[in-house]
Coordinates of C-alpha atoms in Angstrom, one line a residue:
Chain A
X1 CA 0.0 0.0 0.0
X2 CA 1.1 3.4 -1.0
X3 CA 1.6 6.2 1.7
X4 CA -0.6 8.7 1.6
X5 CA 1.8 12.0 0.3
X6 CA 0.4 14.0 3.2
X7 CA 1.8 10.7 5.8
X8 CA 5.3 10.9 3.1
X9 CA 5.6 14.2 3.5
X10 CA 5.3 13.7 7.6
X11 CA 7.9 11.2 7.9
X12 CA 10.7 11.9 10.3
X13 CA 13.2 10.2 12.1
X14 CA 15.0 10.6 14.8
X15 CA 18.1 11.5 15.1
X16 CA 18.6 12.4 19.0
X17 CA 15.9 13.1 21.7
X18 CA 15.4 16.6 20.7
X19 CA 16.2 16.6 17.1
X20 CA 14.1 14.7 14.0
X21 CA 15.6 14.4 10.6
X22 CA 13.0 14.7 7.7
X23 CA 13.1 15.5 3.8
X24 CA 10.8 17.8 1.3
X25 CA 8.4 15.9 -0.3
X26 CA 8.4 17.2 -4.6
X27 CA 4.5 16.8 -4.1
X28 CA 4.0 19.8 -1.9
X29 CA 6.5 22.1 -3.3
X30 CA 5.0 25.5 -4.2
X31 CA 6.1 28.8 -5.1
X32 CA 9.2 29.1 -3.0
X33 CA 9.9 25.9 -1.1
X34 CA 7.0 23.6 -0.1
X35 CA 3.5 24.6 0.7
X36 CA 3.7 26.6 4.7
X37 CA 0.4 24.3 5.5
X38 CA 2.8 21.0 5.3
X39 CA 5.4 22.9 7.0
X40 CA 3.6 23.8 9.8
X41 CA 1.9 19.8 10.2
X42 CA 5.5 18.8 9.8
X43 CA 6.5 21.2 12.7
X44 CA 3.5 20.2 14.3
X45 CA 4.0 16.2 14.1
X46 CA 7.7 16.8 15.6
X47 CA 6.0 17.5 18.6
X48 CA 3.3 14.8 18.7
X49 CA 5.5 12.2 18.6
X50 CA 7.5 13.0 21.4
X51 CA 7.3 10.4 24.0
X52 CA 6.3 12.7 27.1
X53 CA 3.7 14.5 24.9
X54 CA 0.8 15.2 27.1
X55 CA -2.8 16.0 25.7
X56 CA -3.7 17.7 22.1
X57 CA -2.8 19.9 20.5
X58 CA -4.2 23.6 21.6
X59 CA -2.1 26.5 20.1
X60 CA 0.8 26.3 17.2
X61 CA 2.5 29.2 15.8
X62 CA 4.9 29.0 13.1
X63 CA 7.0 31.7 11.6
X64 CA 8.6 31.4 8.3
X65 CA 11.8 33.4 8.1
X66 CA 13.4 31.8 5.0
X67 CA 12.4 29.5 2.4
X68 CA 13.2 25.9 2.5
X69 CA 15.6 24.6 -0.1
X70 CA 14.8 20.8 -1.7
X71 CA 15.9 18.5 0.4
X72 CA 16.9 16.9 4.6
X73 CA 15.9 19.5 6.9
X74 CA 16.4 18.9 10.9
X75 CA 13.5 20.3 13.1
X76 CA 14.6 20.5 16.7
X77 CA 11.9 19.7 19.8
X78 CA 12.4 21.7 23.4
X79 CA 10.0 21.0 26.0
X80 CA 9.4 24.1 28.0
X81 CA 7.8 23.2 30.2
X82 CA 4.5 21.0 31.6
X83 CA 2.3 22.2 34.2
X84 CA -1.1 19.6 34.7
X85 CA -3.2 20.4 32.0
X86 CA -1.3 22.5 29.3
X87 CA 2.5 21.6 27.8
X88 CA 4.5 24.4 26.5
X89 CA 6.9 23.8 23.2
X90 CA 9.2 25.6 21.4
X91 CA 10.6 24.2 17.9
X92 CA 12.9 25.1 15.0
X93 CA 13.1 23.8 11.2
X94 CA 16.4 24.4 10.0
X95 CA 18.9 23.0 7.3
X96 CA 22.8 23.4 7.9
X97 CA 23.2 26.1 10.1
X98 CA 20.5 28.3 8.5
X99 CA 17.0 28.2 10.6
X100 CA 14.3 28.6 8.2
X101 CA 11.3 28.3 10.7
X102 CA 10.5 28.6 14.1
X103 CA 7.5 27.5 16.0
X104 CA 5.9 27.4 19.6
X105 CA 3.1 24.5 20.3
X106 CA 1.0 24.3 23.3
X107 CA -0.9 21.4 24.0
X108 CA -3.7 20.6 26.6
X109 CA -5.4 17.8 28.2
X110 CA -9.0 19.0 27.8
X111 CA -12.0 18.2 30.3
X112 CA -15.8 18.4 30.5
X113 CA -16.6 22.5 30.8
X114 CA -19.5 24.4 30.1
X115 CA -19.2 25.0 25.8
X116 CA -20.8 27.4 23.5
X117 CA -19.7 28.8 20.2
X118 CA -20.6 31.9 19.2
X119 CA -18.9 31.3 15.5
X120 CA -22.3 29.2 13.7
X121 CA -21.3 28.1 10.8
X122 CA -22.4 30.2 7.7
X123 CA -25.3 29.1 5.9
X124 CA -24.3 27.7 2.6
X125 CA -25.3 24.8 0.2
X126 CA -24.3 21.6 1.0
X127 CA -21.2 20.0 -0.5
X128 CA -23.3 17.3 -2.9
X129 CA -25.1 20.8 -4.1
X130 CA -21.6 22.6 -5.2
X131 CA -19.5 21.2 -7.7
X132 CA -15.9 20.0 -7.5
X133 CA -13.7 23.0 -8.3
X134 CA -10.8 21.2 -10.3
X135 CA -7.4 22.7 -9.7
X136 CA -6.0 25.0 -12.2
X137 CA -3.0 22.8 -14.4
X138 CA -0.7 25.6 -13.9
X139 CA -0.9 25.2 -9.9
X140 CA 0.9 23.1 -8.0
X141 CA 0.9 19.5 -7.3
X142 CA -0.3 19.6 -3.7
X143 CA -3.5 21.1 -4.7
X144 CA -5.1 17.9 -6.2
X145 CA -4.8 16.2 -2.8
X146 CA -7.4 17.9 -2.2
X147 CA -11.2 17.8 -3.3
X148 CA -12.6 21.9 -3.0
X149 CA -16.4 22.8 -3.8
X150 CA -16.1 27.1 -3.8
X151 CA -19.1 28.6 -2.8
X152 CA -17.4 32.3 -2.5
X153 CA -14.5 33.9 -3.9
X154 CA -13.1 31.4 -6.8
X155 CA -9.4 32.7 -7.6
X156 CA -9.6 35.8 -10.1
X157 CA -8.8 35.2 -13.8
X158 CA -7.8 39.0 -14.7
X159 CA -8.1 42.7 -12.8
X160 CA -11.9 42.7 -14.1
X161 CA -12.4 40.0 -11.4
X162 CA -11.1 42.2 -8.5
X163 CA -13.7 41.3 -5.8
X164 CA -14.5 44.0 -2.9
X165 CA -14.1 41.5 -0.5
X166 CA -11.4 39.0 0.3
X167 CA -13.3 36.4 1.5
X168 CA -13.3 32.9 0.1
X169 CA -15.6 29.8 1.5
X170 CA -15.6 26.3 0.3
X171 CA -16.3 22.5 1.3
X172 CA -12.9 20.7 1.3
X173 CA -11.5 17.3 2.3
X174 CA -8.6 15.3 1.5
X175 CA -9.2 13.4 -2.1
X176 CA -7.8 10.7 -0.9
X177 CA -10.2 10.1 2.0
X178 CA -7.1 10.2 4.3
X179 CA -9.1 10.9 8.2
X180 CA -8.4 14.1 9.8
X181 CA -6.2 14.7 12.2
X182 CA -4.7 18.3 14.3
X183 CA -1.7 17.7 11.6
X184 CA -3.9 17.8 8.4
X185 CA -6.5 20.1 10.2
X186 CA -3.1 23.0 10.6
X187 CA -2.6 22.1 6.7
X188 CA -6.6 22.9 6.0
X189 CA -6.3 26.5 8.0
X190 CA -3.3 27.3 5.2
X191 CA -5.4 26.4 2.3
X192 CA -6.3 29.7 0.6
X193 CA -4.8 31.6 -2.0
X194 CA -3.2 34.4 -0.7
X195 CA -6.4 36.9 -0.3
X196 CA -4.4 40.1 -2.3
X197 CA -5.2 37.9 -5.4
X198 CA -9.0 38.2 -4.5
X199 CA -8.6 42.0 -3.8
X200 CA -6.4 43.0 -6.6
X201 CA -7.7 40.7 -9.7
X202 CA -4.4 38.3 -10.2
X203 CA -1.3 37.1 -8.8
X204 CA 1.1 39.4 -7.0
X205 CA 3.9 37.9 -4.9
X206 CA 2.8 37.2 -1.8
X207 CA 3.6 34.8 1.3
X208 CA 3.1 33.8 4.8
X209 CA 5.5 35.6 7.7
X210 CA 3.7 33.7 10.6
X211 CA 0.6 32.0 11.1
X212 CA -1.1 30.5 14.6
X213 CA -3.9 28.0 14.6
X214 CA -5.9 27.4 17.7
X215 CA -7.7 24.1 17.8
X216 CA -11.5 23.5 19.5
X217 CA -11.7 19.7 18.9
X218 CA -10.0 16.8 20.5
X219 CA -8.0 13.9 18.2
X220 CA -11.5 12.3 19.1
X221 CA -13.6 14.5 17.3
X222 CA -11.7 14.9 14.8
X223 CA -11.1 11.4 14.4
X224 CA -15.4 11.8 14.4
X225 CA -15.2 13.6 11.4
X226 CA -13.0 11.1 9.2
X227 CA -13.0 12.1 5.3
X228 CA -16.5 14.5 5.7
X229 CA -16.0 17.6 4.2
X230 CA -14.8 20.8 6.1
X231 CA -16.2 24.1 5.6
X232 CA -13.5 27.1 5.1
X233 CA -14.2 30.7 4.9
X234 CA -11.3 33.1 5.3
X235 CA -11.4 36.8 5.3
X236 CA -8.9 40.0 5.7
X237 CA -9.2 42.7 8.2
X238 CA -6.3 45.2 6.6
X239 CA -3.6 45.4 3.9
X240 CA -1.0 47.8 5.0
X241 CA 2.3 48.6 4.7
X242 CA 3.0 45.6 2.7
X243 CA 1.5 42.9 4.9
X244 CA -2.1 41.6 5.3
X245 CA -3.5 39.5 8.0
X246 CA -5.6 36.5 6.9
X247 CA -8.2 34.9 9.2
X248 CA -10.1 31.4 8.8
X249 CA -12.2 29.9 10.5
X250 CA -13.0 25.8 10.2
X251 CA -16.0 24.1 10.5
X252 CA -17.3 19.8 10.7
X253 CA -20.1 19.9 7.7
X254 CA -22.5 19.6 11.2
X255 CA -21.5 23.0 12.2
X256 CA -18.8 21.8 14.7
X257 CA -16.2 24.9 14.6
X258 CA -12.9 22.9 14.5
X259 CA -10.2 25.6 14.4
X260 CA -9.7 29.6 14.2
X261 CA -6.6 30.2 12.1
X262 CA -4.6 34.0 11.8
X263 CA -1.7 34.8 9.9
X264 CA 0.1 37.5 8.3
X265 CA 1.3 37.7 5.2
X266 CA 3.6 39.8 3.0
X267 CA 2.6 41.1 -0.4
X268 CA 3.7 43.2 -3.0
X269 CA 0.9 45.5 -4.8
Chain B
X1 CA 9.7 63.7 36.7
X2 CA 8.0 60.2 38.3
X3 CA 8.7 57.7 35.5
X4 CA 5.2 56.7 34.2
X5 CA 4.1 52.9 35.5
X6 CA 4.1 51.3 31.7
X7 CA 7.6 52.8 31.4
X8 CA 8.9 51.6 34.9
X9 CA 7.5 48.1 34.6
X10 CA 9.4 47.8 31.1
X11 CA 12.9 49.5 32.5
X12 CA 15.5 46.6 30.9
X13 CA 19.4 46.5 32.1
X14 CA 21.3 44.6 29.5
X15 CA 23.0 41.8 30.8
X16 CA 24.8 40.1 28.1
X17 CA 24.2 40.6 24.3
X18 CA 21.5 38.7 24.4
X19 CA 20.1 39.2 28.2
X20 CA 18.2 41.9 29.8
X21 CA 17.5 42.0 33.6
X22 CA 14.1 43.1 34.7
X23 CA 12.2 43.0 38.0
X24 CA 8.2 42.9 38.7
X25 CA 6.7 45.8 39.0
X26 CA 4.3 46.0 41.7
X27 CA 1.6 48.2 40.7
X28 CA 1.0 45.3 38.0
X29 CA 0.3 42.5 39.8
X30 CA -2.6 40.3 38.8
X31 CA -4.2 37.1 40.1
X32 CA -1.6 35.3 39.6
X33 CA 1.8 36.8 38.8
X34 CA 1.7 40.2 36.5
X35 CA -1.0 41.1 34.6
X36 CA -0.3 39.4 31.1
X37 CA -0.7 42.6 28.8
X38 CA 2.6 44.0 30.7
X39 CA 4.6 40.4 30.1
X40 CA 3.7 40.8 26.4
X41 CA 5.0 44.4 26.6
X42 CA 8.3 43.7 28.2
X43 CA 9.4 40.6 25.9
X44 CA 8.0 43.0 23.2
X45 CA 10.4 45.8 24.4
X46 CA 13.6 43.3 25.0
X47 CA 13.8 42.9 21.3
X48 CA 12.9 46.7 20.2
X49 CA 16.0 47.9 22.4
X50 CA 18.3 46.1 20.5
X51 CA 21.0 47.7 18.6
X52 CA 20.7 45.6 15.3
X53 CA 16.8 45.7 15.5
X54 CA 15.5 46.6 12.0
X55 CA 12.1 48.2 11.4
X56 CA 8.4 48.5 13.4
X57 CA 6.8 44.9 15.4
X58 CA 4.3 43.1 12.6
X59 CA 3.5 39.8 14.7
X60 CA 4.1 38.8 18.6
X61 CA 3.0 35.6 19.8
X62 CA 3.8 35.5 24.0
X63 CA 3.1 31.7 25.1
X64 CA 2.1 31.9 29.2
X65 CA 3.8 28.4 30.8
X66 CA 4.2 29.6 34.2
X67 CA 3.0 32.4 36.3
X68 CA 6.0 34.7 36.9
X69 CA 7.3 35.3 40.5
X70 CA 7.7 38.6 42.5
X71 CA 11.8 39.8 42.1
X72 CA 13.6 39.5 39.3
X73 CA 13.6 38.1 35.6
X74 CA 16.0 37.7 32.8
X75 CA 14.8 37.8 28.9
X76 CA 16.6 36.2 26.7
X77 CA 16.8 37.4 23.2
X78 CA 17.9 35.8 20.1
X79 CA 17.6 36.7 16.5
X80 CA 17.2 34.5 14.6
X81 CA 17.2 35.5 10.6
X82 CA 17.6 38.9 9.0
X83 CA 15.7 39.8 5.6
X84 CA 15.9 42.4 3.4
X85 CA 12.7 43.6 4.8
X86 CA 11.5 41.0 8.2
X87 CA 13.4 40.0 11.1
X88 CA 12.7 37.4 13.1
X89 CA 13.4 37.1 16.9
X90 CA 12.7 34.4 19.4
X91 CA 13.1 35.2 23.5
X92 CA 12.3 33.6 26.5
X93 CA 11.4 35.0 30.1
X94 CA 13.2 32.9 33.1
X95 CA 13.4 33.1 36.8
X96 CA 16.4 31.4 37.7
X97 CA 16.4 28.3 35.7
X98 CA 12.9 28.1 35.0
X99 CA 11.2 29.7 31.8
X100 CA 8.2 31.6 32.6
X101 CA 7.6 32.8 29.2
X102 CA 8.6 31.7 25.5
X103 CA 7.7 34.5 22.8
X104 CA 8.5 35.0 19.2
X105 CA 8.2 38.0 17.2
X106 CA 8.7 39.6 13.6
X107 CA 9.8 43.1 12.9
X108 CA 9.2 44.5 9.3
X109 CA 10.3 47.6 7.3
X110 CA 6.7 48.8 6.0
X111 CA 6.9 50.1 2.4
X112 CA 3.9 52.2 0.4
X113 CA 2.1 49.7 -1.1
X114 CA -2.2 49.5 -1.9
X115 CA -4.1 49.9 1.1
X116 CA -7.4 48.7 2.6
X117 CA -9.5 48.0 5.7
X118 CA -12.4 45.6 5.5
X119 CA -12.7 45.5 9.0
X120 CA -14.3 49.1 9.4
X121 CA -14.6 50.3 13.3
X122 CA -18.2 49.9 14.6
X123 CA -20.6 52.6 14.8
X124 CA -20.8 53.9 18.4
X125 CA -21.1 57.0 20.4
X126 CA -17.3 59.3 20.7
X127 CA -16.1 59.4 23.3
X128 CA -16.6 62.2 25.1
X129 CA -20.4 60.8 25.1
X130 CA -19.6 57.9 27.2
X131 CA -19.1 57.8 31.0
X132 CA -15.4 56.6 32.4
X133 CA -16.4 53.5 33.6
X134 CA -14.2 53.7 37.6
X135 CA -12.2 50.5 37.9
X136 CA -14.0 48.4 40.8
X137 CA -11.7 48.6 44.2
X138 CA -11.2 45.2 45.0
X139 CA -9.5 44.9 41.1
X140 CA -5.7 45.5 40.3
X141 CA -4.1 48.6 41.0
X142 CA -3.0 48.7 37.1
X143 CA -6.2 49.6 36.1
X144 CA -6.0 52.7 37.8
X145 CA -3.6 53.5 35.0
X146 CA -6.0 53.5 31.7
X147 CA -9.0 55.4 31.3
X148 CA -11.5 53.1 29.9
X149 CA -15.4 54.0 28.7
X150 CA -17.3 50.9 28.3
X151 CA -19.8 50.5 25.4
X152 CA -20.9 47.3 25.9
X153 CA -20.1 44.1 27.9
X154 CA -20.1 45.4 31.4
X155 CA -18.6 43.3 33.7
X156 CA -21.2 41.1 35.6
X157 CA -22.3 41.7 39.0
X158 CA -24.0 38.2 39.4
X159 CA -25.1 34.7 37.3
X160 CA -28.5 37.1 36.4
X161 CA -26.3 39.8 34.4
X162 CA -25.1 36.6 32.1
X163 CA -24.5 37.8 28.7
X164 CA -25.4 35.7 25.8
X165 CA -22.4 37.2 23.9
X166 CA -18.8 37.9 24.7
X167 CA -18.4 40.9 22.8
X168 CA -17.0 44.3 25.0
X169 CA -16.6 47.6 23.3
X170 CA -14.7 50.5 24.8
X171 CA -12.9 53.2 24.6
X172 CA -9.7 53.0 26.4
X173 CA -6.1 55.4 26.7
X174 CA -3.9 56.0 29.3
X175 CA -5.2 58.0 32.1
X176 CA -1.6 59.8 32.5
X177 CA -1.4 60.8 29.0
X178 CA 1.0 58.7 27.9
X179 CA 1.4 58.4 23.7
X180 CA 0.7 55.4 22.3
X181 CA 4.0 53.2 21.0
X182 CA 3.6 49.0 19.7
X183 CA 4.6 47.9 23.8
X184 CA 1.4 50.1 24.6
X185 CA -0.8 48.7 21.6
X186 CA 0.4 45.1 23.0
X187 CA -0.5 45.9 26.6
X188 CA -4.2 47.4 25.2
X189 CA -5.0 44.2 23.1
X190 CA -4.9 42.0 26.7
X191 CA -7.0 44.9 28.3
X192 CA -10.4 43.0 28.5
X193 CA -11.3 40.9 31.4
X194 CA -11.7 36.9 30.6
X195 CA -14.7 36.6 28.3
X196 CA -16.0 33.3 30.5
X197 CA -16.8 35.9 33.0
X198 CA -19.7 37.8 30.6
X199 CA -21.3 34.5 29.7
X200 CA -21.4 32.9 33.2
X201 CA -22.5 36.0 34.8
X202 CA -19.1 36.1 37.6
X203 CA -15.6 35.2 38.2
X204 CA -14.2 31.7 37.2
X205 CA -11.0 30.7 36.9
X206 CA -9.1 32.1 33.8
X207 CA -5.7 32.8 32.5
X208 CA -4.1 33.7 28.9
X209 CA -2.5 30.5 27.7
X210 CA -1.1 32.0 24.2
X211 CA -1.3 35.0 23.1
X212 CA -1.0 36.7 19.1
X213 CA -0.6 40.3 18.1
X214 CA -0.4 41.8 14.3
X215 CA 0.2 45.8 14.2
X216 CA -1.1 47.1 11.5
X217 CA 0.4 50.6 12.1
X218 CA 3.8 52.3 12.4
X219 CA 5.5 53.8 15.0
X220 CA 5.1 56.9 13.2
X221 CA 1.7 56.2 12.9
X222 CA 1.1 55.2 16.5
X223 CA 3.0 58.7 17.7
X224 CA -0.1 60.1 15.5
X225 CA -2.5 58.7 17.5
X226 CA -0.6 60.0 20.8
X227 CA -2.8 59.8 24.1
X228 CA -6.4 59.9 21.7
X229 CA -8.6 57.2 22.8
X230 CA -8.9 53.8 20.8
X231 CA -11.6 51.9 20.2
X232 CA -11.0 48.4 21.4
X233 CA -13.6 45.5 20.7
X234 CA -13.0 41.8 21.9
X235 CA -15.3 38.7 21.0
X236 CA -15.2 35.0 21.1
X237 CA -15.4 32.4 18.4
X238 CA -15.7 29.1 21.2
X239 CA -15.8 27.8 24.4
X240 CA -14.6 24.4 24.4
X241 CA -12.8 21.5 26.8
X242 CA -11.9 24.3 29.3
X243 CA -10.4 26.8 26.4
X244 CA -11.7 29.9 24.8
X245 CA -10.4 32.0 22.4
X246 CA -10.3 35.6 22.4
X247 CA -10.1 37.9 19.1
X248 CA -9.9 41.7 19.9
X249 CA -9.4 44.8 17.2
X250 CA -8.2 47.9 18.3
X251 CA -8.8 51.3 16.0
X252 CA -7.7 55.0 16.1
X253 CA -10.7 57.1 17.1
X254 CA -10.4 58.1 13.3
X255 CA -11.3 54.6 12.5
X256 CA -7.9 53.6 11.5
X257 CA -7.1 49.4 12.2
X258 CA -3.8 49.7 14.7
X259 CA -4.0 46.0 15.8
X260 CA -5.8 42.6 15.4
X261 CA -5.0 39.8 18.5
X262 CA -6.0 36.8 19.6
X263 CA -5.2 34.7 22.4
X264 CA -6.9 31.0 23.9
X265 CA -7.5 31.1 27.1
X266 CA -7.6 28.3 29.9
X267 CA -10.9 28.6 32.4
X268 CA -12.8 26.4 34.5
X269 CA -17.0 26.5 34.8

């Protein structure tokens, strides 16, 4: 059997108790170095399979500082610290002497509280009513791991297309019916196009600085979801300066909001 | 000339070249160690003092793993990649040999580039229509130091005033006229009393477990503002497994986006 390329592109191995040794995967390459949504599951999985892991994963942030060439690339662990409930990490992805990443994880052992959301999910078609958005030949490989039905804010073709929003929403799962998991979940909140594209009708180079992801569901829920489709919607609340932050918010197709995801990113427009 | 509170809880020796030496500053106690808003502020501040810093804070991310003791404290500062146009820090606050604090940050060069909000600031009264809202006695004696006029979202007196949203609006700027710098706009985004506390009508149990700040304005810009009030607005997307998370925009009274921030917080109800 075949690893699925999002498990290939996970694979690490250990090198000493606080270091893991892992490669880029051609799959996910993008525009310069690999896709930051596999980085930051890669980052992510470091932690996870650390012996003395405690709990889920609650909070990651991950800030790229330097592309990642093709190629090994070492990502060292440090355990903060762990208190009862919540585990504090700080990581680093790095090749040679260069660090390319870094990335602080917290993770918590969650227990039966009061709950409420007050994120309901938007009210959109469902995901048998919208069809399949094929990925455009000219993108990258990655992109037909996945299975995307857009409802909102399809990637424009030319500068006539400029939308006055920047929000995009669509129905996505893996393709290859892979389950979900806080690793593929922290590859979903990195799924959109960079939202400058929506605003100013086409490409313009663009990237993420840093992104966090906060996850509401346990490995059991998510577990719950399996292959189901995910709803996506991600907005902007300012360009400035050069720099935009990006916010997305994650959904199980029974309204379930799984994660709240925030990044910057840099732009040029 | 008294040295203003913010500015004598952020008073940094340098150590080594990459260690500053601070101490807790009383008036800034909290429940349990400082009040977290400060703790952002001074890992915020270790890296803006140093020599080879280049350009204005774009992202913070302060990660709470233990409550910081009374005396001293030592931040450690490391940079840790140098663009042409981002900088990337990581630092650490310690007591001894324990880390209280992980944080990483990026500073950015800000360039002219197309501009836009689409998060515009609410509609509500100026401020000079609303009430100060007095700090209640029996809080911290740091809130003596900001002069806040609440909106909306009251803190509750009992389980009856439970609100079925988290949202508080206010107006809110230093009560000794202090301008307005990025360790300030850090400090203001962490200004809003746990959100658990709205819906469950009283206190619980609460604490900031991770915390994220984008600036979406320069320190030229910020000067601009100077000691005007800012409109600050916090909500919360879920309540989940004993973890909320906290999204809070902050705007010039003009209307102008200084800051987006969210943080997860651990409570108990």
């Amino acid at each position: 059997m075949t690893t699925h390329p999002f498990d290939a592109a996970l694979e690490l191995q250990t090198v000493t108790d606080d270091r893991l040794r892992g490669r880029t995967h051609p799959a996910w390459k993008n525009v310069v170095g690999p896709f930051g949504g596999i980085t930051a599951a890669i980052l992510l999985r470091a932690i996870e399979c650390q012996p003395d892991r405690i709990g889920d994963p609650l909070a990651l942030t991950v800030n790229f500082a330097a592309p990642i060439q093709d190629g090994e690339f070492d990502v060292g662990v440090q355990r903060v610290l762990t208190s009862r409930t919540t585990q504090h990490w700080s990581s680093t992805l790095s090749q040679g002497v260069s660090t390319r990443c870094t990335a602080t994880a917290v993770f918590a052992t969650r227990r039966e509280t009061w709950a409420d959301s007050e994120a309901p999910m938007p009210t959109v078609p469902t995901p048998e009513d919208i069809p399949v958005t094929p990925p455009a030949p000219e993108f990258a490989d990655w992109l037909t791991f996945y299975e995307m039905r857009l409802i909102e804010g399809a990637p424009p073709a030319s500068p006539q297309d400029a939308s006055p929003t920047s929000r995009t929403t669509m129905w996505i799962r893996d393709a290859g019916a892979r389950g979900l998991d806080h690793a593929a979940l922290a590859t979903l909140c990195d799924m959109f196009y960079p939202r400058i594209f929506l605003r100013r009708g086409g490409f313009v180079p663009a990237g993420t600085v840093s992104m966090t992801c906060y996850f509401h569901a346990t490995a059991a829920q998510l577990a719950q979801v399996g292959d189901e489709h995910v709803l996506a919607s991600a907005g902007v609340h300012a360009y400035s300066g050069g720099y935009f932050d990006q916010q997305a918010l994650l959904w199980s197709r029974h309204g379930h909001l799984l994660a709240t995801s925030h990044q910057v990113v840099y732009f040029k427009a």
